[in-house]
Short mmCIF file of C-alpha atoms in Angstrom, two decimals:
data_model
loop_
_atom_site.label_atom_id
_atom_site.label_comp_id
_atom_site.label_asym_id
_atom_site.label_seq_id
_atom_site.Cartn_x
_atom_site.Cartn_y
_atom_site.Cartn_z
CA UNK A 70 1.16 -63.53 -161.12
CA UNK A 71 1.99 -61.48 -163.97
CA UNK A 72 5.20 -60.14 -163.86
CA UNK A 73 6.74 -57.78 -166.46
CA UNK A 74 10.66 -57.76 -167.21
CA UNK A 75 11.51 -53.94 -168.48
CA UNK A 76 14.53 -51.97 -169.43
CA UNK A 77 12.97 -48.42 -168.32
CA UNK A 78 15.34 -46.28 -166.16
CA UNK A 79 11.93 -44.48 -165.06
CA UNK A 80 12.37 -46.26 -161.86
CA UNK A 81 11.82 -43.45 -158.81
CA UNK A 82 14.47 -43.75 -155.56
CA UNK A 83 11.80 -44.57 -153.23
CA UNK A 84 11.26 -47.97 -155.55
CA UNK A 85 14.53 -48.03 -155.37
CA UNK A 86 14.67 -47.58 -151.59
CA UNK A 87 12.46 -50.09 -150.78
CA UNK A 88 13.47 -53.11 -152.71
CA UNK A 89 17.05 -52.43 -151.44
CA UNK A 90 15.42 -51.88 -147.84
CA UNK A 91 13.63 -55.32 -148.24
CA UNK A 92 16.96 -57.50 -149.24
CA UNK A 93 19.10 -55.48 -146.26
CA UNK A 94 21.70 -54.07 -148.73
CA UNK A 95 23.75 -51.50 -147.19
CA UNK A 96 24.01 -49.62 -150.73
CA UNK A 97 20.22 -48.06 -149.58
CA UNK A 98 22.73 -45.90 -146.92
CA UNK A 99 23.97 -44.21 -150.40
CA UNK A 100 20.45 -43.04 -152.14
CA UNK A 101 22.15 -40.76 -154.65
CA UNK A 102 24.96 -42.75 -155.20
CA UNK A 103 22.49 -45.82 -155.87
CA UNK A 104 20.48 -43.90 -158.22
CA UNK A 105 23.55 -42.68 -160.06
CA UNK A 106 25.01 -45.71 -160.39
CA UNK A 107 22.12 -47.19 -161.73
CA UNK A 108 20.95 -44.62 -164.35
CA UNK A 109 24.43 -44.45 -165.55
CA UNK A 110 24.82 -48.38 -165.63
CA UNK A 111 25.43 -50.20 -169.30
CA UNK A 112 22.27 -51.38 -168.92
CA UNK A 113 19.10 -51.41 -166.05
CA UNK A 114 16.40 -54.98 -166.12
CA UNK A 115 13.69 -54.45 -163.92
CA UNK A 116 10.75 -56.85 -162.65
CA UNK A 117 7.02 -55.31 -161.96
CA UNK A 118 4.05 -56.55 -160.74
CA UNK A 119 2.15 -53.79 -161.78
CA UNK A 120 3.09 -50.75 -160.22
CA UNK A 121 5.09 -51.80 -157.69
CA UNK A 122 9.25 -53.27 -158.47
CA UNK A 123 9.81 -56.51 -157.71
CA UNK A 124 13.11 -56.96 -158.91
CA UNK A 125 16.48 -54.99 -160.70
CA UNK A 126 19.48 -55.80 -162.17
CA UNK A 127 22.57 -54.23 -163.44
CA UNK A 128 25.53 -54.55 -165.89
CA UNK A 129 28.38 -52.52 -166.06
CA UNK A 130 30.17 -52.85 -169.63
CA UNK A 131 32.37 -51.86 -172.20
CA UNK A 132 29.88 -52.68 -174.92
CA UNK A 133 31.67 -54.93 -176.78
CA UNK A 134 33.41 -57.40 -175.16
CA UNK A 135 33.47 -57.48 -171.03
CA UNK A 136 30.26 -57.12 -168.56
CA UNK A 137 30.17 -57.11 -164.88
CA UNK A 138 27.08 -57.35 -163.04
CA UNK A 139 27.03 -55.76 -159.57
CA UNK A 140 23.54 -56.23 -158.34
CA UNK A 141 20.76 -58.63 -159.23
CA UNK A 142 17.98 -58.37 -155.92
CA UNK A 143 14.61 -59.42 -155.82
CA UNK A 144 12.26 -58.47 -153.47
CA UNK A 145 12.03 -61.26 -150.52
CA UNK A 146 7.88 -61.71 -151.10
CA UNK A 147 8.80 -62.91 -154.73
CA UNK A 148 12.26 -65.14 -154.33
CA UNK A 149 11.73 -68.62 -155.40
CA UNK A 150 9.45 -67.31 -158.57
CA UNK A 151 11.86 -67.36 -161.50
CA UNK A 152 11.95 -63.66 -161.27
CA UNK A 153 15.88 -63.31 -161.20
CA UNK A 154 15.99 -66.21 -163.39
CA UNK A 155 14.37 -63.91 -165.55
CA UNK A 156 16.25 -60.98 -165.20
CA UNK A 157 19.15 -63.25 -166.00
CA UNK A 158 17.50 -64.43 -169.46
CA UNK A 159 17.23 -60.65 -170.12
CA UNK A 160 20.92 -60.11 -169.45
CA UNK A 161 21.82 -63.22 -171.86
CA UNK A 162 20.22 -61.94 -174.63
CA UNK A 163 22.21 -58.71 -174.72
CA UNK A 164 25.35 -60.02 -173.59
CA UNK A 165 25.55 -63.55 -174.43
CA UNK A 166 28.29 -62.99 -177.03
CA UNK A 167 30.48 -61.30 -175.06
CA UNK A 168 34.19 -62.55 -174.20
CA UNK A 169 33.82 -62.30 -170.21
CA UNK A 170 30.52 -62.02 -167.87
CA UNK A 171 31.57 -61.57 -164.32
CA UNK A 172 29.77 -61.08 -161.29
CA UNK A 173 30.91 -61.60 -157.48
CA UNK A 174 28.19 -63.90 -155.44
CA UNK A 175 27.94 -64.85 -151.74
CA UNK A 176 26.06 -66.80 -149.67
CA UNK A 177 23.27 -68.51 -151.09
CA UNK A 178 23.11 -66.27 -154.36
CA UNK A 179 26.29 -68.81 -155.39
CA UNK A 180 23.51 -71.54 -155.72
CA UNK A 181 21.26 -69.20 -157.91
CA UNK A 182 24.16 -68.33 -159.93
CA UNK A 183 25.41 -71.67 -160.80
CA UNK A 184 21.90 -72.78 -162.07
CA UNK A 185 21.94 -69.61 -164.41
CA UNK A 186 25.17 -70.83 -166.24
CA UNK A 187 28.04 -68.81 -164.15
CA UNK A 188 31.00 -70.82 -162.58
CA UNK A 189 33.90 -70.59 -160.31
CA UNK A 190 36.42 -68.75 -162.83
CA UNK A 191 39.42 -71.34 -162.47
CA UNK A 192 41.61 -70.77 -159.96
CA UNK A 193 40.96 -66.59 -159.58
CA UNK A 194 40.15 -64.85 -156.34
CA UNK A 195 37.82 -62.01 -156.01
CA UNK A 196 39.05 -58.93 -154.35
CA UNK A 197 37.75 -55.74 -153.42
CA UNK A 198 37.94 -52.68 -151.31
CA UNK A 199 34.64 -52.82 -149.62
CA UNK A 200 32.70 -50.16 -148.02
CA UNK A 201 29.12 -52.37 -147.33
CA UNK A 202 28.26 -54.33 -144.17
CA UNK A 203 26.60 -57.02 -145.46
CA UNK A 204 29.32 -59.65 -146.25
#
């Protein structure tokens, strides 16, 4: 397996589509908005083998002192690889300075996100005004 970690935003919808189709994510019922959001992100980490994407994160920042990351998703075939572990390292090394990462997690991403270096933050409790049907 030789799987490439890239920052390109030459990434077509139907990629897109598909690796969002593959994890079940309800965000695939919003192609534009999907695509918009993620061109326009702070920054876009992708995983390839080859041609075809394997994997994509996202970070939405200020640039200087607060991320969030709203999706990390790799395609099912590849989970258990490292491959979001690597998108992860990607993230660290441009944001690894910063005052506050934050992320929301569920289910058994809570697990993967632990063993990347994120924890419960105290005492807080994530809110939202949620339009998906996954959770």
């Amino acid at each position: 397996m030789n799987i490439k970690i890239s920052e390109t935003r030459d990434i077509s919808i139907e990629q897109v589509l598909e690796l969002y189709n593959a994890n079940k994510w309800s965000a695939v019922e919003k192609p534009t908005e999907l695509r918009n959001g993620l061109l326009n992100s702070h920054s876009l980490i992708s995983a390839w083998d080859r041609n075809k994407l394997i994997g994509l994160g996202n970070a939405i920042s200020d640039g200087h002192l607060v991320v969030y990351y709203p999706h990390l998703l790799v395609h099912p075939n590849y989970q258990g690889r490292g491959i979001g572990h690597m998108i992860s390292n990607k993230f660290q090394e441009k944001y690894k300075d910063f005052h506050m990462q934050m992320l929301t997690a569920d289910g058994k991403a809570i697990d993967f996100y632990k063993k990347v270096g994120f924890e419960k933050a105290g005492e807080t409790m994530p809110m939202w005004i949620y339009k998906g049907n996954e959770h």
